[in-house]
């Protein structure tokens, strides 16, 4: 059979041309894929097991097998040392995800049902995806800093002269966590709303009509018809979101910059996440000037960390997917 | 029946109220930003952030009017971002270099941003379209392999590959170069690959077969039939990626520090104040921010239906 195909390709000029065209057109994308997905992933694994050792007498470094040094470093210097950042990431995700998801589904349902001003709300909810999160973060930061201080001062004292007594919603130790969470939830409707409302618009009208004939109200229709029927979309977006638990910076870079400027030690302990920390570490290994001041982790150690997180996240992703399919809502 | 319609009404009112509140927060924030961007620094400092533009006696504003349109002009004149390449020593100190290409002004920042937003976006969409076409219409085993790989990439997450990506770019001598940025963006996969793949799966083979019978070459078929068929979708998705890339500052921040974009410059203006000694003051930070937001808002106003319609259509239907 294989022989026939081969002889066909050789003897049939049309098939041969087709194959040549196929190979030529696919060459660049395939090379790109090999480099930036296959090679990069293998390189990450390779670097996890090796460390760079300075050559004696000449400039340069050699790669030396160093298992389990990098992983020991990851455990002691990253996971144990920064366990509170991992805790913050998990805590923020546990609060952020259910609230955002619930609001996204309810708003999408409102838009799908084409209730008053749904077109206008659709545009408004898309704004955070359209305009850079950096723009919203900077404006939110300034308004919550300067504006909040003035507002609190007016409420408490009746004039703005006491404004300096307050630190601002995003900087006060007591409100910083709330401020970051509000910003994150507020900013993440955009594309997901369009996805969910798009999926809901594919629901068969006859199902919805029969639901109403059975006496269902809107909340029952939402819960027993709309959510189960868009469940595959919900699972896909949930999985994407879980993948980013330990990568998610929760907007800290946009809100405060890399130094988390203006935050007290206590405030930093409340909001700093693992995603933010590792993002900055990666940035630092690309900057020679940063290295002059010394870096906390080498590239190999960061790769080892990435490998560890991947090995943790993969079972979580598949486990959650399995549970959602098994115990998730059913249309029946 | 009566209680049912009562519940429905309460539900609608609650959700609508919440949405109105949300819309107000968006309008207040953007409106506040726009107004503040026209204020004098003295006015902002003296009258506070919640005040409207006001003339102040004895200050610069008194001589003109309450609004200072020159904030944007000042930013255009003094806005810049440092262009630098710092190869990391840890991989190979023989090649350790730190090159400062100097400061990139507004013109250069705009060029870099447009390069990323237009050329890189178009390349990414075109490559995705092409690979989806090849996988769907050329029934070779390799096509099935590529399709499987795309699904695998979407399903199995990988974390922490940035250091290896930076090392690869450095090894290829593409770190901090336009070619490197383009190559990184010439990728396929993800949601748009599936959208295009679905489109080609539903496209009858007779289109291509008829052209082949007429003696058209494969390249001709691609250029005269396949691309025109999907040109609207290609342009629409390019537009969506244009928005995403216009706003993106992490690409320049991590991978291409020598190709700074407007978004990166705005980030530095807002958070690394010492780099912009001539643009100190919240008014300039806010005006710089608005400079990033205004063009994209205008594009959205012009192409609203295209941008939003396509994403909805491309949603993973349940």
XYZ file of C-alpha atoms in Angstrom:
650
model
C 0.000 0.000 0.000
C 2.803 2.330 1.049
C 4.695 1.379 -2.100
C 1.666 2.332 -4.222
C 1.452 5.754 -2.578
C 5.175 6.315 -3.129
C 5.016 5.278 -6.787
C 1.907 7.441 -7.203
C 3.793 10.469 -5.929
C 6.730 9.773 -8.246
C 4.651 9.042 -11.353
C 1.791 11.480 -10.828
C 3.054 15.037 -11.465
C -0.074 16.569 -9.943
C 0.382 14.680 -6.688
C 4.120 15.407 -6.755
C 3.532 19.142 -7.199
C 0.976 19.038 -4.446
C 3.474 17.420 -2.094
C 6.249 19.883 -2.998
C 3.885 22.786 -2.422
C 2.748 21.266 0.876
C 6.305 20.831 2.110
C 7.408 24.322 1.034
C 4.412 26.052 2.581
C 4.636 24.124 5.816
C 8.404 24.487 6.191
C 8.563 27.871 7.949
C 5.668 27.296 10.362
C 6.972 23.838 11.177
C 10.498 25.101 11.833
C 9.016 27.810 14.035
C 7.037 25.193 15.933
C 10.095 22.973 16.323
C 12.153 25.883 17.625
C 9.731 27.739 19.868
C 7.707 24.811 21.181
C 9.606 21.538 20.844
C 13.158 22.821 21.296
C 12.231 25.349 23.977
C 10.434 22.704 26.024
C 13.243 20.199 25.668
C 15.749 22.918 26.434
C 13.826 23.764 29.598
C 14.014 20.125 30.684
C 17.695 19.877 29.724
C 18.644 23.065 31.553
C 16.779 21.857 34.634
C 19.285 19.065 35.022
C 22.421 21.049 34.240
C 24.167 24.074 35.651
C 26.641 26.505 34.156
C 30.153 26.248 35.472
C 32.739 28.916 34.750
C 35.664 27.739 32.597
C 39.064 27.866 34.239
C 41.530 30.251 32.624
C 39.288 31.288 29.747
C 36.071 33.208 29.487
C 32.818 31.318 29.197
C 30.773 28.637 30.864
C 30.290 24.896 30.424
C 27.130 22.969 31.116
C 27.626 20.399 33.843
C 25.174 17.713 34.909
C 23.891 18.798 38.271
C 20.946 16.691 39.285
C 19.459 17.251 41.854
C 21.168 20.594 42.687
C 18.734 22.763 40.734
C 15.729 20.998 42.206
C 17.144 21.271 45.726
C 17.614 24.988 45.081
C 14.034 25.235 43.797
C 12.739 23.541 46.932
C 14.846 25.485 49.448
C 15.255 28.879 47.822
C 12.031 29.238 45.873
C 9.266 27.023 47.238
C 10.107 27.082 50.962
C 11.493 30.624 50.990
C 8.578 32.037 49.012
C 5.818 29.730 50.207
C 3.750 32.741 51.228
C 3.761 33.944 47.615
C 2.447 30.562 46.494
C -0.184 30.895 49.202
C -1.114 34.364 47.919
C -1.415 33.056 44.358
C -3.721 30.250 45.467
C -5.755 32.542 47.730
C -6.180 35.189 45.045
C -7.157 32.599 42.470
C -9.641 30.993 44.873
C -11.357 34.363 45.353
C -10.939 35.809 41.884
C -11.991 32.848 39.739
C -15.415 31.953 41.216
C -16.523 35.577 41.500
C -15.358 36.508 38.000
C -16.825 33.339 36.473
C -20.216 33.857 38.132
C -20.418 37.465 36.993
C -19.236 36.576 33.485
C -21.928 33.916 33.129
C -24.727 36.126 34.468
C -23.715 39.096 32.293
C -23.359 36.835 29.251
C -26.837 35.453 29.894
C -28.242 38.999 30.054
C -26.591 39.824 26.729
C -27.687 36.560 25.121
C -31.298 37.215 26.117
C -31.024 40.625 24.422
C -32.494 42.456 27.405
C -32.567 46.287 27.432
C -29.259 47.915 26.481
C -27.552 44.526 26.055
C -25.693 45.778 22.962
C -24.363 48.755 24.906
C -23.338 46.586 27.872
C -21.598 44.173 25.523
C -19.403 47.011 24.274
C -18.738 48.303 27.787
C -17.827 44.864 29.114
C -15.420 44.467 26.208
C -13.594 47.723 27.009
C -11.044 46.185 29.425
C -9.997 43.772 26.663
C -9.798 46.568 24.123
C -7.875 49.175 26.063
C -4.616 48.035 27.600
C -4.832 46.771 31.162
C -1.861 49.078 31.710
C -4.062 52.094 30.938
C -6.746 50.961 33.357
C -4.149 50.061 35.976
C -2.430 53.454 35.843
C -5.696 55.411 35.878
C -7.142 53.186 38.612
C -3.955 53.590 40.633
C -3.939 57.392 40.340
C -7.652 57.797 41.000
C -7.529 55.394 43.936
C -4.470 57.156 45.308
C -5.114 60.868 44.872
C -8.891 60.673 44.579
C -9.440 58.200 47.406
C -7.367 60.262 49.832
C -9.377 63.376 49.033
C -12.688 61.577 49.201
C -11.923 59.958 52.577
C -10.735 63.289 53.872
C -13.950 65.029 52.762
C -16.110 62.270 54.288
C -14.241 62.311 57.625
C -13.324 65.952 58.088
C -15.381 67.873 55.576
C -12.371 69.304 53.781
C -9.431 68.051 51.776
C -6.671 69.365 54.022
C -6.461 66.018 55.824
C -5.943 64.087 52.598
C -2.369 63.293 53.589
C -3.656 61.269 56.540
C -4.675 58.478 54.191
C -2.540 56.164 52.136
C -4.899 55.388 49.297
C -7.077 52.371 48.601
C -4.336 50.516 46.719
C -1.604 51.319 49.236
C -3.236 51.030 52.653
C -2.207 47.790 54.394
C -5.831 47.114 55.283
C -7.288 47.628 51.830
C -4.468 46.686 49.449
C -5.617 43.079 49.011
C -9.194 44.155 48.383
C -7.982 46.816 45.950
C -5.965 44.333 43.875
C -8.825 41.828 43.830
C -11.386 44.460 42.808
C -9.129 45.625 39.989
C -8.584 42.073 38.731
C -12.241 41.080 38.760
C -13.285 44.428 37.295
C -10.819 44.081 34.428
C -11.412 40.552 33.224
C -14.828 40.430 31.602
C -13.842 41.245 28.003
C -13.348 38.283 25.724
C -14.885 35.678 28.048
C -18.227 37.494 27.984
C -18.208 37.333 24.186
C -17.266 33.654 24.290
C -20.015 32.710 26.713
C -22.712 34.830 25.079
C -21.627 33.489 21.659
C -21.929 29.936 22.953
C -25.335 30.681 24.531
C -26.644 32.072 21.250
C -26.061 28.603 19.765
C -28.603 27.052 22.138
C -31.634 25.642 20.332
C -34.642 27.935 20.823
C -37.039 24.985 21.105
C -35.265 23.804 24.279
C -35.673 27.235 25.845
C -39.340 27.408 24.805
C -40.143 23.992 26.249
C -38.420 25.047 29.468
C -40.711 28.062 29.701
C -43.773 25.927 28.928
C -42.786 23.803 31.920
C -42.967 26.941 34.067
C -39.235 27.714 34.470
C -38.277 31.224 35.474
C -35.155 32.984 34.183
C -32.930 31.768 36.986
C -34.008 28.159 36.396
C -33.493 28.523 32.661
C -30.029 29.937 33.290
C -29.069 27.174 35.698
C -30.707 24.132 34.071
C -30.457 25.008 30.368
C -27.908 27.708 29.552
C -25.042 26.676 31.839
C -25.190 22.929 31.023
C -25.386 23.609 27.287
C -22.315 25.831 27.243
C -20.429 23.582 29.620
C -17.725 22.570 27.086
C -16.887 26.267 26.593
C -16.874 26.781 30.337
C -14.525 23.808 30.820
C -12.158 25.055 28.089
C -11.896 28.530 29.638
C -11.616 27.110 33.159
C -8.736 24.869 32.114
C -6.954 27.824 30.484
C -7.416 29.774 33.671
C -6.125 26.993 35.961
C -2.981 26.687 33.855
C -2.082 30.216 34.860
C -2.496 29.933 38.658
C 1.230 30.139 39.321
C 1.961 32.396 36.337
C -0.696 34.966 37.057
C 0.722 38.283 38.268
C -2.764 39.549 39.166
C -1.993 42.891 37.553
C 0.784 43.789 40.001
C 3.272 44.861 37.329
C 0.764 47.200 35.712
C -0.511 48.563 39.023
C 2.719 49.101 40.933
C 5.667 48.452 38.617
C 8.395 45.903 39.219
C 9.504 47.408 42.540
C 5.950 47.338 43.940
C 6.584 51.019 44.617
C 4.734 52.630 47.461
C 3.745 49.408 49.194
C 4.826 48.742 52.764
C 6.422 45.413 53.726
C 3.132 44.253 55.171
C 1.216 45.217 52.036
C 3.753 43.388 49.850
C 3.295 40.253 51.953
C -0.420 40.451 51.362
C -0.408 40.772 47.583
C 2.873 39.575 46.117
C 2.320 36.427 44.055
C 4.534 33.668 42.732
C 3.672 34.583 39.138
C 4.870 38.139 39.653
C 8.038 37.049 41.418
C 9.021 34.505 38.768
C 8.230 36.927 35.943
C 10.676 39.425 37.400
C 13.308 36.742 37.932
C 13.061 35.826 34.260
C 13.355 39.469 33.309
C 16.454 39.809 35.458
C 18.386 37.014 33.814
C 18.035 38.795 30.477
C 19.449 42.037 31.796
C 23.175 42.322 32.186
C 22.900 45.274 34.530
C 20.707 43.282 36.866
C 23.358 40.592 36.979
C 25.965 43.073 38.084
C 23.932 43.484 41.253
C 23.540 39.735 41.519
C 20.576 37.560 40.682
C 18.736 35.253 43.051
C 18.256 32.332 40.689
C 20.097 31.204 37.569
C 18.314 30.343 34.330
C 18.769 26.624 35.070
C 17.085 27.009 38.422
C 14.213 28.921 36.864
C 13.828 26.161 34.259
C 13.780 23.567 37.052
C 11.075 25.577 38.768
C 9.079 25.747 35.508
C 9.382 21.977 35.116
C 8.187 21.392 38.681
C 5.187 23.685 38.210
C 4.313 22.011 34.909
C 4.411 18.605 36.618
C 2.090 19.922 39.323
C -0.278 21.755 36.979
C -0.781 18.938 34.428
C -2.473 16.513 36.861
C -4.521 19.372 38.309
C -5.734 20.344 34.829
C -6.663 16.795 33.855
C -8.162 16.096 37.274
C -10.359 19.193 37.180
C -11.435 18.418 33.642
C -12.352 14.883 34.606
C -14.304 16.070 37.655
C -16.116 18.751 35.692
C -17.200 16.289 33.027
C -18.201 13.682 35.607
C -20.002 15.865 38.131
C -20.804 18.951 36.073
C -24.383 19.907 35.234
C -26.252 17.818 32.720
C -29.057 18.922 30.402
C -30.999 15.723 31.113
C -47.211 32.297 37.006
C -47.327 35.672 38.720
C -44.438 34.810 41.047
C -42.459 33.561 38.025
C -42.715 36.904 36.227
C -41.908 38.670 39.504
C -38.707 36.628 39.903
C -37.828 37.309 36.262
C -38.330 41.028 36.744
C -36.214 41.129 39.901
C -33.480 39.151 38.162
C -33.451 41.521 35.185
C -33.434 44.636 37.358
C -30.621 43.333 39.573
C -28.373 42.381 36.652
C -29.158 45.586 34.730
C -28.391 47.697 37.832
C -25.087 45.956 38.287
C -24.228 46.478 34.628
C -25.171 50.148 34.784
C -22.911 50.518 37.805
C -20.101 48.768 35.945
C -20.571 50.988 32.893
C -20.430 54.034 35.140
C -17.115 52.946 36.662
C -15.637 52.531 33.176
C -16.907 55.940 32.026
C -15.815 57.659 35.221
C -12.310 56.234 35.029
C -11.714 56.968 31.347
C -13.495 60.330 31.530
C -11.491 61.286 34.598
C -8.278 60.300 32.819
C -9.150 62.347 29.746
C -10.015 65.453 31.782
C -6.916 65.195 33.985
C -4.698 64.865 30.922
C -5.624 68.464 29.989
C -4.884 69.984 33.375
C -1.923 72.056 34.479
C 0.400 70.392 36.977
C -0.110 73.298 39.376
C -3.867 72.999 39.065
C -3.747 69.226 39.712
C -1.479 69.659 42.719
C -3.310 72.648 44.204
C -6.944 71.680 43.557
C -6.601 67.922 43.797
C -7.424 64.946 41.617
C -11.193 65.167 41.986
C -11.432 68.741 40.756
C -12.200 69.873 37.223
C -9.649 72.022 35.357
C -9.591 75.391 37.131
C -7.719 78.649 36.740
C -5.454 79.403 39.675
C -4.353 82.898 40.501
C -0.626 83.406 40.586
C 0.083 80.173 38.761
C 0.963 79.543 35.163
C -2.602 78.536 34.269
C -3.924 82.026 34.973
C -2.248 83.418 31.894
C -3.903 81.066 29.506
C -7.021 79.123 30.312
C -8.033 76.257 32.555
C -7.238 73.580 29.992
C -3.699 72.846 28.947
C -3.655 71.199 25.549
C 0.126 71.399 25.520
C 0.526 68.351 27.803
C 0.322 66.081 24.788
C 2.758 68.261 22.863
C 5.216 68.131 25.750
C 4.925 64.363 25.860
C 5.476 64.091 22.105
C 8.647 66.129 22.490
C 10.093 64.433 25.561
C 8.684 60.932 25.467
C 11.318 58.271 24.917
C 12.329 54.775 25.859
C 15.803 53.381 26.170
C 16.749 50.805 23.552
C 19.146 48.270 24.980
C 20.392 44.749 24.521
C 21.915 43.025 27.494
C 22.966 39.513 26.655
C 23.162 37.422 29.731
C 26.541 36.260 30.829
C 25.439 33.049 32.391
C 25.076 31.191 29.120
C 28.266 32.316 27.517
C 30.258 35.167 28.917
C 32.376 35.349 25.736
C 29.328 36.820 24.058
C 28.300 38.903 27.004
C 27.405 42.290 25.657
C 25.408 45.228 26.775
C 24.604 47.557 23.921
C 22.687 50.717 24.387
C 21.255 51.885 21.094
C 20.255 55.183 22.615
C 16.846 56.597 23.250
C 13.899 55.922 20.976
C 11.591 58.919 20.560
C 7.887 58.969 19.831
C 8.424 58.302 16.105
C 10.556 55.229 16.790
C 8.187 53.979 19.477
C 5.282 54.322 17.077
C 7.215 52.500 14.352
C 8.036 49.605 16.697
C 4.457 49.438 17.914
C 3.067 49.418 14.388
C 5.636 46.826 13.314
C 4.437 44.564 16.084
C 0.756 45.398 15.746
C 0.496 45.303 11.937
C 3.265 43.160 10.451
C 3.621 40.615 13.251
C -0.148 40.293 13.654
C -0.712 39.807 9.936
C 2.118 37.256 9.730
C 0.667 35.298 12.635
C -2.838 35.237 11.157
C -1.631 34.397 7.664
C 0.548 31.518 8.888
C -2.302 30.162 10.988
C -4.673 30.390 8.004
C -2.169 28.677 5.724
C -1.414 25.805 8.103
C -5.110 25.264 8.807
C -5.743 25.092 5.038
C -2.892 22.611 4.504
C -4.001 20.430 7.402
C -7.655 20.387 6.381
C -7.304 19.990 2.627
C -4.101 17.984 2.134
C -4.937 14.619 3.603
C -1.396 13.499 4.384
C -0.550 11.715 7.621
C 1.592 14.662 8.596
C -1.486 16.909 8.509
C -3.171 14.713 11.099
C 0.027 14.845 13.169
C 0.095 18.656 13.076
C -3.573 18.837 14.029
C -2.966 16.443 16.919
C 0.006 18.509 18.038
C -2.082 21.685 18.088
C -4.698 19.975 20.270
C -1.914 18.647 22.510
C -0.403 22.135 22.864
C -3.799 23.513 23.822
C -4.524 20.753 26.305
C -1.190 20.196 28.043
C 0.148 23.335 29.691
C 3.859 24.083 29.920
C 5.147 26.639 32.385
C 8.433 28.458 32.837
C 9.816 28.257 29.314
C 10.794 31.950 29.125
C 14.480 31.441 30.067
C 14.865 28.783 27.367
C 13.121 31.044 24.837
C 15.472 33.910 25.650
C 18.452 31.564 25.329
C 17.203 30.308 21.968
C 16.821 33.855 20.660
C 20.309 34.667 21.846
C 21.783 31.520 20.270
C 20.122 32.418 16.964
C 21.432 35.978 17.275
C 17.840 37.180 17.144
C 17.563 38.531 20.663
C 16.465 42.154 20.450
C 16.055 42.097 16.661
C 13.044 42.746 14.437
C 13.526 39.357 12.764
C 13.398 37.631 16.142
C 10.161 39.359 17.011
C 8.631 38.356 13.668
C 9.803 34.748 13.956
C 8.311 34.484 17.442
C 4.987 35.665 16.072
C 4.990 33.349 13.041
C 3.313 30.712 15.120
C 0.061 28.863 14.655
C -2.243 27.014 16.985
C -4.787 28.037 19.543
C -8.353 29.103 19.029
C -7.904 30.773 15.642
C -6.313 27.658 14.147
C -9.425 25.713 15.122
C -11.687 28.436 13.687
C -9.861 28.327 10.329
C -9.655 24.536 10.377
C -13.414 24.321 10.909
C -13.919 26.767 8.028
C -11.843 24.639 5.624
C -13.436 21.400 6.800
C -16.800 22.845 5.780
C -15.509 24.096 2.437
C -16.348 21.693 -0.444
C -13.335 20.143 -2.194
C -14.925 20.997 -5.536
C -13.509 24.548 -5.364
C -9.941 23.298 -5.435
C -10.641 20.336 -7.733
C -12.257 22.530 -10.401
C -9.225 24.828 -10.391
C -6.877 21.839 -10.613
C -8.778 20.480 -13.616
C -8.424 23.908 -15.249
C -4.662 23.523 -14.797
C -4.107 25.944 -11.932
C -0.975 25.374 -9.870
C -1.189 24.892 -6.111
C 0.226 28.377 -5.560
C -2.349 29.836 -7.937
C -5.121 28.056 -6.072
C -3.832 29.491 -2.820
C -3.507 33.031 -4.162
C -6.639 33.226 -6.298
C -9.127 31.024 -4.440
C -8.161 30.206 -0.877
C -6.880 33.607 0.275
C -9.734 35.641 -1.317
C -12.227 33.241 0.289
C -10.958 34.028 3.757
C -9.554 37.519 3.336
C -12.303 39.110 5.430
C -11.700 36.731 8.317
C -7.933 37.143 7.986
C -8.245 40.926 8.197
C -10.715 40.786 11.058
C -8.509 38.520 13.168
C -5.507 40.679 12.250
C -7.492 43.606 13.640
C -8.140 41.729 16.889
C -4.456 40.834 17.203
C -3.577 44.429 16.299
C -5.424 45.536 19.425
C -3.706 42.882 21.548
C -0.222 43.673 20.231
C -0.726 47.431 20.454
C -1.441 46.999 24.149
C 1.266 44.427 24.841
C 4.348 45.597 26.657
C 5.592 42.277 28.010
C 7.063 41.237 24.646
C 9.414 44.229 24.605
C 9.903 44.061 28.351
C 11.217 40.479 28.406
C 12.260 39.431 24.903
C 12.944 42.589 22.910
C 14.221 45.382 25.172
C 15.972 46.962 22.194
C 12.651 47.362 20.374
C 10.619 49.362 22.871
C 6.990 50.044 22.062
C 4.606 52.802 23.122
C 3.099 50.520 25.753
C 6.519 49.874 27.294
C 7.305 53.593 27.267
C 4.009 54.314 29.042
C 4.842 51.632 31.609
C 8.230 53.242 32.256
C 6.715 56.722 32.404
C 4.218 55.560 35.027
C 6.428 53.310 37.110
C 10.073 54.215 36.508
C 9.834 57.934 37.061
C 13.550 58.736 37.149
C 13.860 57.925 33.449
C 11.563 60.831 32.584
C 12.847 63.809 34.522
C 11.171 66.260 32.130
C 7.802 64.533 32.469
C 7.369 64.364 36.217
C 3.882 64.831 37.579
C 0.738 62.762 37.494
C -0.728 64.866 34.714
C 1.924 63.639 32.278
C 1.541 60.045 33.407
C -2.177 60.256 32.753
C -1.732 62.034 29.407
C 0.807 59.387 28.321
C -1.655 56.700 29.283
C -4.404 58.338 27.266
C -2.068 58.486 24.264
C -2.018 54.702 24.332
C -5.778 54.393 24.743
C -7.104 56.981 22.283
C -5.920 55.410 18.960
C -7.200 51.983 19.892
C -10.550 53.431 20.964
C -10.876 55.176 17.599
C -10.095 51.939 15.768
C -12.700 50.186 17.872
C -15.308 52.827 17.050
C -14.615 52.323 13.335
C -14.495 48.517 13.340
C -16.625 47.632 16.356
C -18.893 45.135 14.616
C -16.002 43.357 12.952
C -13.930 43.006 16.109
C -16.729 41.887 18.389
C -18.721 39.911 15.832
C -15.822 37.700 14.902
C -14.878 36.791 18.441
C -18.457 35.791 19.137
C -18.565 33.660 16.022
C -15.225 32.104 16.915
C -16.385 31.182 20.404
C -16.162 27.540 21.318
C -19.819 26.695 20.888
C -21.336 24.391 23.466
